[in-house]
Tab-separated table of C-alpha atoms and ligand atoms in Angstrom:
chain	number	residue	atom	x	y	z
A	30	MET	CA	-7.553	-70.236	70.588
A	31	VAL	CA	-7.740	-74.016	70.135
A	32	ASP	CA	-4.494	-75.793	69.306
A	33	LEU	CA	-5.385	-77.892	66.258
A	34	ARG	CA	-1.922	-79.379	65.777
A	35	THR	CA	-1.547	-83.119	66.031
A	36	ARG	CA	1.191	-85.739	65.593
A	37	LEU	CA	1.524	-89.078	63.880
A	38	GLY	CA	4.499	-90.394	65.818
A	39	SER	CA	7.141	-87.725	65.269
A	40	HIS	CA	5.413	-86.309	62.179
A	41	GLU	CA	3.530	-83.079	62.919
A	42	LEU	CA	0.339	-81.898	61.194
A	43	ARG	CA	-1.060	-78.364	61.361
A	44	THR	CA	-4.615	-79.667	61.787
A	45	PRO	CA	-6.011	-83.199	62.286
A	46	LEU	CA	-7.731	-83.156	58.862
A	47	VAL	CA	-6.334	-85.134	55.944
A	48	ALA	CA	-7.755	-85.074	52.397
A	49	ALA	CA	-8.200	-88.761	51.463
A	50	SER	CA	-6.509	-90.290	48.427
A	51	GLY	CA	-8.562	-90.430	45.236
A	52	THR	CA	-10.975	-87.673	46.249
A	53	VAL	CA	-8.741	-84.655	45.552
A	54	GLY	CA	-7.094	-85.821	42.300
A	55	SER	CA	-3.357	-85.210	42.213
A	56	VAL	CA	-3.911	-82.507	44.907
A	57	VAL	CA	-2.012	-80.119	42.603
A	58	ASP	CA	-4.888	-79.873	40.115
A	59	CYS	CA	-7.456	-79.292	42.885
A	60	VAL	CA	-5.741	-76.310	44.558
A	61	ALA	CA	-8.078	-73.757	42.976
A	62	VAL	CA	-11.286	-75.502	44.140
A	63	SER	CA	-10.195	-76.926	47.529
A	64	ALA	CA	-9.545	-75.486	50.980
A	65	PHE	CA	-6.202	-77.225	51.516
A	66	GLU	CA	-5.106	-74.601	54.056
A	67	ALA	CA	-7.587	-76.258	56.477
A	68	TYR	CA	-5.827	-79.641	56.277
A	69	GLY	CA	-2.770	-81.072	57.942
A	70	ALA	CA	-2.071	-83.019	54.756
A	71	ALA	CA	-3.600	-83.915	51.385
A	72	VAL	CA	-3.008	-87.321	49.789
A	73	ALA	CA	-2.703	-87.623	46.022
A	74	LYS	CA	-4.554	-90.330	44.066
A	75	SER	CA	-2.692	-93.649	44.230
A	76	VAL	CA	-0.090	-94.116	41.515
A	77	SER	CA	1.458	-97.296	40.103
A	78	ALA	CA	4.738	-98.045	38.315
A	79	GLU	CA	3.115	-98.212	34.854
A	80	PRO	CA	-0.041	-96.345	33.709
A	81	TRP	CA	-3.343	-98.043	34.652
A	82	GLU	CA	-6.382	-97.395	32.467
A	83	GLY	CA	-8.969	-98.028	35.140
A	84	ARG	CA	-12.381	-99.587	34.590
A	85	PRO	CA	-14.962	-98.521	31.991
A	86	ALA	CA	-18.091	-96.541	32.982
A	87	PRO	CA	-20.210	-96.808	35.045
A	88	ARG	CA	-17.701	-96.555	37.884
A	89	LEU	CA	-19.523	-94.371	40.434
A	90	ALA	CA	-23.005	-94.977	41.883
A	91	PRO	CA	-24.831	-93.315	44.793
A	92	VAL	CA	-26.090	-96.164	47.016
A	93	GLY	CA	-27.975	-95.978	50.306
A	94	ALA	CA	-26.134	-93.721	52.758
A	95	GLY	CA	-23.000	-93.556	50.630
A	96	MET	CA	-21.473	-94.300	47.285
A	97	LEU	CA	-19.960	-97.175	45.333
A	98	ASN	CA	-16.861	-96.679	43.221
A	99	GLY	CA	-14.968	-98.963	40.940
A	100	ILE	CA	-12.457	-96.625	39.324
A	101	GLY	CA	-9.760	-99.301	39.078
A	102	ILE	CA	-7.073	-96.861	40.291
A	103	GLN	CA	-6.753	-95.118	36.940
A	104	ASN	CA	-3.453	-93.214	36.934
A	105	PRO	CA	-0.768	-92.075	34.481
A	106	GLY	CA	2.080	-94.160	35.977
A	107	ILE	CA	4.834	-92.808	38.180
A	108	ALA	CA	7.123	-91.310	35.495
A	109	ALA	CA	4.374	-89.108	34.021
A	110	TRP	CA	3.080	-88.293	37.530
A	111	VAL	CA	6.458	-86.994	38.709
A	112	GLU	CA	6.976	-84.934	35.564
A	113	ARG	CA	3.462	-83.469	35.629
A	114	TYR	CA	2.952	-82.776	39.341
A	115	GLY	CA	6.378	-82.842	41.023
A	116	PRO	CA	7.320	-79.220	40.201
A	117	ALA	CA	4.007	-77.870	41.628
A	118	LEU	CA	3.958	-79.783	44.951
A	119	ALA	CA	5.616	-76.970	46.895
A	120	LYS	CA	2.862	-74.519	45.895
A	121	VAL	CA	0.091	-76.509	47.622
A	122	PRO	CA	-0.847	-74.786	50.939
A	123	THR	CA	-0.473	-78.001	52.965
A	124	GLN	CA	1.756	-81.084	53.002
A	125	VAL	CA	1.215	-83.351	49.996
A	126	TRP	CA	1.572	-87.090	50.543
A	127	GLY	CA	2.038	-89.584	47.755
A	128	SER	CA	0.101	-92.867	47.613
A	129	THR	CA	1.790	-95.941	46.184
A	130	VAL	CA	0.000	-98.925	44.708
A	131	GLY	CA	1.177	-101.991	42.787
A	132	THR	CA	0.824	-105.703	42.257
A	133	THR	CA	4.200	-106.688	43.761
A	134	PRO	CA	6.201	-105.298	46.703
A	135	ALA	CA	8.912	-104.197	44.227
A	136	GLU	CA	6.399	-102.051	42.304
A	137	PHE	CA	5.179	-100.372	45.496
A	138	ALA	CA	8.806	-99.667	46.433
A	139	GLN	CA	9.718	-98.284	43.005
A	140	VAL	CA	6.809	-95.834	43.143
A	141	ALA	CA	7.583	-94.854	46.748
A	142	ALA	CA	11.188	-94.025	45.823
A	143	ALA	CA	10.092	-91.879	42.886
A	144	LEU	CA	7.406	-90.077	44.949
A	145	SER	CA	10.035	-89.337	47.607
A	146	GLY	CA	12.342	-87.875	44.964
A	147	ALA	CA	9.493	-85.707	43.692
A	148	GLY	CA	9.128	-83.929	47.046
A	149	VAL	CA	6.104	-85.437	48.805
A	150	ALA	CA	6.138	-85.221	52.624
A	151	ALA	CA	5.059	-88.810	53.399
A	152	ILE	CA	4.128	-92.029	51.620
A	153	GLU	CA	0.791	-93.782	52.019
A	154	VAL	CA	0.777	-97.453	51.020
A	155	ASN	CA	-2.558	-98.391	49.442
A	156	LEU	CA	-2.794	-102.076	50.337
A	157	SER	CA	-6.299	-102.442	48.866
A	158	CYS	CA	-4.906	-103.834	45.652
A	159	PRO	CA	-4.713	-107.462	44.457
A	160	ASN	CA	-1.476	-109.300	45.103
A	161	LEU	CA	-0.067	-110.572	41.798
A	162	GLU	CA	1.075	-113.862	43.321
A	163	GLN	CA	-2.059	-114.726	45.328
A	164	GLY	CA	-4.770	-112.758	43.474
A	165	ARG	CA	-6.109	-111.517	46.839
A	166	MET	CA	-6.059	-107.985	48.178
A	167	TYR	CA	-2.827	-107.381	50.124
A	168	ALA	CA	-4.713	-105.765	52.987
A	169	LEU	CA	-6.533	-109.026	53.790
A	170	ASP	CA	-3.327	-110.737	54.823
A	171	PRO	CA	-0.886	-109.620	57.546
A	172	ILE	CA	2.151	-111.324	55.986
A	173	ALA	CA	1.541	-110.031	52.442
A	174	SER	CA	0.868	-106.508	53.793
A	175	ALA	CA	4.039	-106.562	55.882
A	176	GLY	CA	6.047	-107.605	52.809
A	177	VAL	CA	4.872	-104.533	50.914
A	178	VAL	CA	5.469	-102.151	53.817
A	179	ALA	CA	8.975	-103.562	54.404
A	180	ALA	CA	9.840	-102.991	50.723
A	181	VAL	CA	8.518	-99.407	50.864
A	182	ARG	CA	10.343	-98.805	54.171
A	183	ASP	CA	13.626	-99.760	52.466
A	184	ALA	CA	12.887	-97.456	49.520
A	185	THR	CA	12.310	-94.172	51.383
A	186	THR	CA	13.399	-92.195	54.426
A	187	LEU	CA	10.011	-90.421	54.571
A	188	PRO	CA	7.305	-91.370	57.083
A	189	VAL	CA	5.200	-94.289	55.836
A	190	GLY	CA	1.486	-94.830	56.500
A	191	ALA	CA	-0.214	-98.150	55.685
A	192	LYS	CA	-3.810	-97.885	54.473
A	193	LEU	CA	-5.762	-100.956	55.552
A	194	SER	CA	-9.085	-102.484	54.569
A	195	PRO	CA	-12.217	-103.074	56.650
A	196	ASN	CA	-12.605	-106.306	54.631
A	197	ALA	CA	-9.648	-107.855	56.503
A	198	PRO	CA	-10.870	-110.690	58.756
A	199	ASP	CA	-8.595	-109.388	61.528
A	200	VAL	CA	-7.610	-105.759	60.965
A	201	THR	CA	-5.698	-105.695	64.263
A	202	ALA	CA	-3.392	-108.479	63.070
A	203	VAL	CA	-2.720	-106.575	59.828
A	204	ALA	CA	-2.030	-103.366	61.784
A	205	ALA	CA	0.439	-105.199	64.031
A	206	ALA	CA	2.219	-106.727	61.027
A	207	VAL	CA	2.632	-103.452	59.118
A	208	ALA	CA	3.800	-101.600	62.237
A	209	GLU	CA	6.395	-104.310	62.812
A	210	ALA	CA	7.465	-103.957	59.150
A	211	GLY	CA	8.130	-100.230	59.617
A	212	ALA	CA	4.870	-98.334	59.073
A	213	ASP	CA	4.798	-95.128	61.137
A	214	TRP	CA	0.993	-95.098	61.211
A	215	VAL	CA	-2.061	-96.904	59.852
A	216	VAL	CA	-4.984	-95.418	57.931
A	217	LEU	CA	-8.297	-96.999	58.960
A	218	THR	CA	-9.830	-97.456	56.514
A	219	ASN	CA	-10.194	-97.715	52.771
A	220	THR	CA	-13.631	-98.508	51.293
A	221	VAL	CA	-15.539	-101.690	52.166
A	222	TRP	CA	-16.647	-104.024	49.354
A	223	GLY	CA	-20.179	-103.437	48.135
A	224	ALA	CA	-22.509	-103.955	45.195
A	225	ALA	CA	-25.856	-102.734	43.862
A	226	ILE	CA	-28.143	-103.840	41.025
A	227	ASP	CA	-30.185	-101.507	38.811
A	228	ILE	CA	-33.591	-103.258	38.868
A	229	GLU	CA	-34.697	-101.694	35.553
A	230	THR	CA	-31.675	-102.827	33.511
A	231	ARG	CA	-30.950	-105.863	35.751
A	232	ARG	CA	-27.277	-104.927	35.614
A	233	PRO	CA	-24.822	-104.151	38.391
A	234	ALA	CA	-24.493	-100.436	39.133
A	235	LEU	CA	-20.749	-100.658	38.412
A	236	SER	CA	-19.058	-102.128	35.325
A	237	GLY	CA	-16.833	-104.112	37.682
A	238	SER	CA	-19.955	-105.457	39.511
A	239	VAL	CA	-18.313	-105.145	42.957
A	240	GLY	CA	-16.679	-101.933	44.136
A	241	GLY	CA	-15.744	-99.885	47.176
A	242	TYR	CA	-18.490	-98.465	49.407
A	243	SER	CA	-17.662	-95.119	51.021
A	244	GLY	CA	-19.407	-92.217	52.730
A	245	GLN	CA	-21.758	-92.001	55.687
A	246	GLY	CA	-22.623	-95.742	55.725
A	247	LEU	CA	-18.940	-96.686	56.085
A	248	LYS	CA	-18.407	-94.679	59.269
A	249	PRO	CA	-19.388	-97.257	61.931
A	250	VAL	CA	-17.383	-99.930	60.105
A	251	ALA	CA	-14.213	-97.809	59.971
A	252	MET	CA	-14.849	-96.588	63.534
A	253	ARG	CA	-14.873	-100.217	64.702
A	254	CYS	CA	-11.457	-100.724	63.070
A	255	VAL	CA	-10.059	-97.606	64.780
A	256	TRP	CA	-11.474	-98.718	68.108
A	257	GLU	CA	-10.119	-102.275	67.869
A	258	VAL	CA	-6.643	-101.241	66.729
A	259	HIS	CA	-6.364	-98.451	69.313
A	260	GLN	CA	-7.488	-100.748	72.129
A	261	ALA	CA	-4.896	-103.356	71.053
A	262	PHE	CA	-2.022	-100.926	70.317
A	263	PRO	CA	-2.575	-97.568	72.044
A	264	GLU	CA	0.855	-96.310	70.927
A	265	LEU	CA	0.302	-96.912	67.189
A	266	PRO	CA	-0.757	-93.661	65.459
A	267	ILE	CA	-4.010	-93.945	63.491
A	268	ILE	CA	-5.684	-91.855	60.803
A	269	GLY	CA	-9.439	-92.530	60.955
A	270	CYS	CA	-11.170	-92.507	57.563
A	271	GLY	CA	-14.714	-93.269	56.499
A	272	GLY	CA	-17.899	-91.230	56.225
A	273	VAL	CA	-16.708	-87.965	57.752
A	274	ARG	CA	-19.211	-85.210	56.959
A	275	ASN	CA	-18.864	-82.760	59.846
A	276	GLY	CA	-16.807	-81.736	62.863
A	277	GLY	CA	-18.671	-84.134	65.155
A	278	ASP	CA	-17.509	-87.076	63.023
A	279	VAL	CA	-13.904	-85.903	63.416
A	280	ILE	CA	-14.257	-85.579	67.198
A	281	GLU	CA	-15.733	-89.099	67.335
A	282	TYR	CA	-12.756	-90.605	65.456
A	283	LEU	CA	-10.324	-88.745	67.725
A	284	MET	CA	-12.108	-90.061	70.819
A	285	ALA	CA	-11.975	-93.617	69.389
A	286	GLY	CA	-8.187	-93.327	69.150
A	287	ALA	CA	-7.323	-91.634	65.849
A	288	SER	CA	-4.713	-88.858	65.921
A	289	ALA	CA	-5.859	-87.475	62.555
A	290	VAL	CA	-8.968	-87.947	60.415
A	291	ALA	CA	-9.288	-88.209	56.646
A	292	ILE	CA	-12.162	-86.867	54.553
A	293	GLY	CA	-13.001	-88.538	51.234
A	294	THR	CA	-16.439	-88.748	49.624
A	295	SER	CA	-17.591	-85.448	51.178
A	296	HIS	CA	-15.232	-83.701	48.740
A	297	LEU	CA	-17.304	-84.860	45.771
A	298	ALA	CA	-20.331	-82.865	46.958
A	299	ASP	CA	-18.371	-79.985	48.485
A	300	PRO	CA	-14.677	-79.669	47.556
A	301	ARG	CA	-14.194	-76.949	50.199
A	302	CYS	CA	-15.813	-78.927	53.053
A	303	GLY	CA	-12.509	-79.091	54.973
A	304	ALA	CA	-12.753	-75.411	55.963
A	305	ARG	CA	-16.260	-75.896	57.400
A	306	ILE	CA	-15.278	-79.119	59.178
A	307	ARG	CA	-12.149	-77.521	60.684
A	308	ASP	CA	-14.271	-74.613	61.989
A	309	GLN	CA	-16.771	-77.095	63.485
A	310	VAL	CA	-13.979	-78.996	65.257
A	311	GLU	CA	-12.604	-75.740	66.637
A	312	ALA	CA	-16.064	-74.562	67.800
A	313	TRP	CA	-16.770	-77.914	69.516
A	314	CYS	CA	-13.447	-77.699	71.365
A	315	ARG	CA	-14.180	-74.149	72.489
A	316	ARG	CA	-17.661	-75.149	73.744
A	317	HIS	CA	-16.167	-78.050	75.709
A	318	ASP	CA	-13.102	-76.211	77.069
A	319	VAL	CA	-10.724	-78.399	75.111
A	320	ALA	CA	-7.514	-76.421	74.551
A	321	ALA	CA	-5.818	-78.870	72.180
A	322	VAL	CA	-7.264	-81.563	69.899
A	323	THR	CA	-4.594	-84.008	71.079
A	324	GLU	CA	-6.422	-84.096	74.452
A	325	LEU	CA	-9.257	-85.911	72.668
A	326	VAL	CA	-7.210	-88.752	71.174
A	327	GLY	CA	-8.389	-92.061	72.665
A	328	SER	CA	-10.436	-90.222	75.300
A	329	ALA	CA	-13.562	-92.428	74.938
A	330	THR	CA	-13.860	-94.758	77.925
A	331	PRO	CA	-14.983	-98.367	77.463
A	332	TRP	CA	-18.021	-99.419	79.536
B	407	FMN	C1	-13.863	-91.975	43.899
B	407	FMN	C2	-12.925	-92.526	44.920
B	407	FMN	C3	-11.614	-92.842	44.568
B	407	FMN	C4	-10.721	-93.355	45.523
B	407	FMN	N1	-9.434	-93.636	45.162
B	407	FMN	C5	-8.550	-94.052	46.095
B	407	FMN	C6	-7.171	-94.260	45.771
B	407	FMN	O1	-6.732	-94.064	44.638
B	407	FMN	N2	-6.341	-94.670	46.773
B	407	FMN	C7	-6.764	-94.900	48.060
B	407	FMN	O2	-5.960	-95.263	48.916
B	407	FMN	N3	-8.069	-94.692	48.396
B	407	FMN	C8	-8.946	-94.280	47.451
B	407	FMN	N4	-10.253	-94.044	47.812
B	407	FMN	C9	-10.695	-94.312	49.191
B	407	FMN	C10	-10.723	-93.031	50.018
B	407	FMN	O3	-9.437	-92.467	50.129
B	407	FMN	C11	-11.283	-93.310	51.432
B	407	FMN	O4	-10.415	-94.225	52.086
B	407	FMN	C12	-12.685	-93.917	51.402
B	407	FMN	O5	-13.467	-93.327	50.399
B	407	FMN	C13	-13.386	-93.791	52.765
B	407	FMN	O6	-13.544	-92.449	53.147
B	407	FMN	P1	-14.904	-91.600	52.867
B	407	FMN	O7	-16.037	-92.420	53.392
B	407	FMN	O8	-14.705	-90.308	53.592
B	407	FMN	O9	-14.959	-91.435	51.394
B	407	FMN	C14	-11.155	-93.554	46.863
B	407	FMN	C15	-12.476	-93.228	47.210
B	407	FMN	C16	-13.352	-92.717	46.273
B	407	FMN	C17	-14.750	-92.363	46.693
């Protein structure tokens, strides 16, 4: 029997798998089609203070070894979210985390407080959103990111994870800043910017022209972020995220220094993929005489 439990600081997860924000809806409305019992946690789609309409179609496009999306974080706003999903959170067969997004630190904090009141188990801070004052994504800048995390920290007693971007010029500096501001862990990473052109229509594949690239092609980019941050701060808990399709990908992230691993785009092709991936992780551990997945965390040795 392999011990699949893991920890993010003092926060315990039943397995190292996390369902990534935006790929399992509100979590509540995906219970019937997902295998949430295989996950340590499932993260709801990011939610803002007021409703956001999102971008017009087209907002998804398969590209190369992955996918582009430019959804624009469509969501009903925090008041409707709490009313609609709050009462059902306890029925989900894993921990549900909320994801806060906004254009000012105060908006992030307002949403985090309301999510906490609704009964989520942790708050993820989606820093891949433009800063109202500077017009740049928060996650690009250590100081702006720390400001958001500090505001969220003050607004909740729940564990807080900061979701960073591979577009940051120095992801290690951003990780250090958010940890200092009170984040209990970092999520590495969100999508990387990408674009594609339809050569028949001569138009961008997405209505927003540029969007987030996810899936298999993102994996080495996110893995680099996990590696760099773990090498710089071995004590900072990390959730690896990007291009996970099988148990081997999970093992690789754990070896690079992640304590848990999130699955995103794979859900769009196979909503129940978590059960298969958990079984593959367990089988790999059995084959390699690994009694507990925590033994693997950061176990890759630099040359
Ligand atoms: C359609 C779609 C919607 C997403 N929406 C969100 C979101 O609302 N909040 C967020 O933090 N990340 C969002 N993400 C990013 C994923 O959570 C994940 O970080 C990213 O897709 C990389 O993982 P993957 O390669 O396994 O998909 C979204 C991704 C996709 C594909």
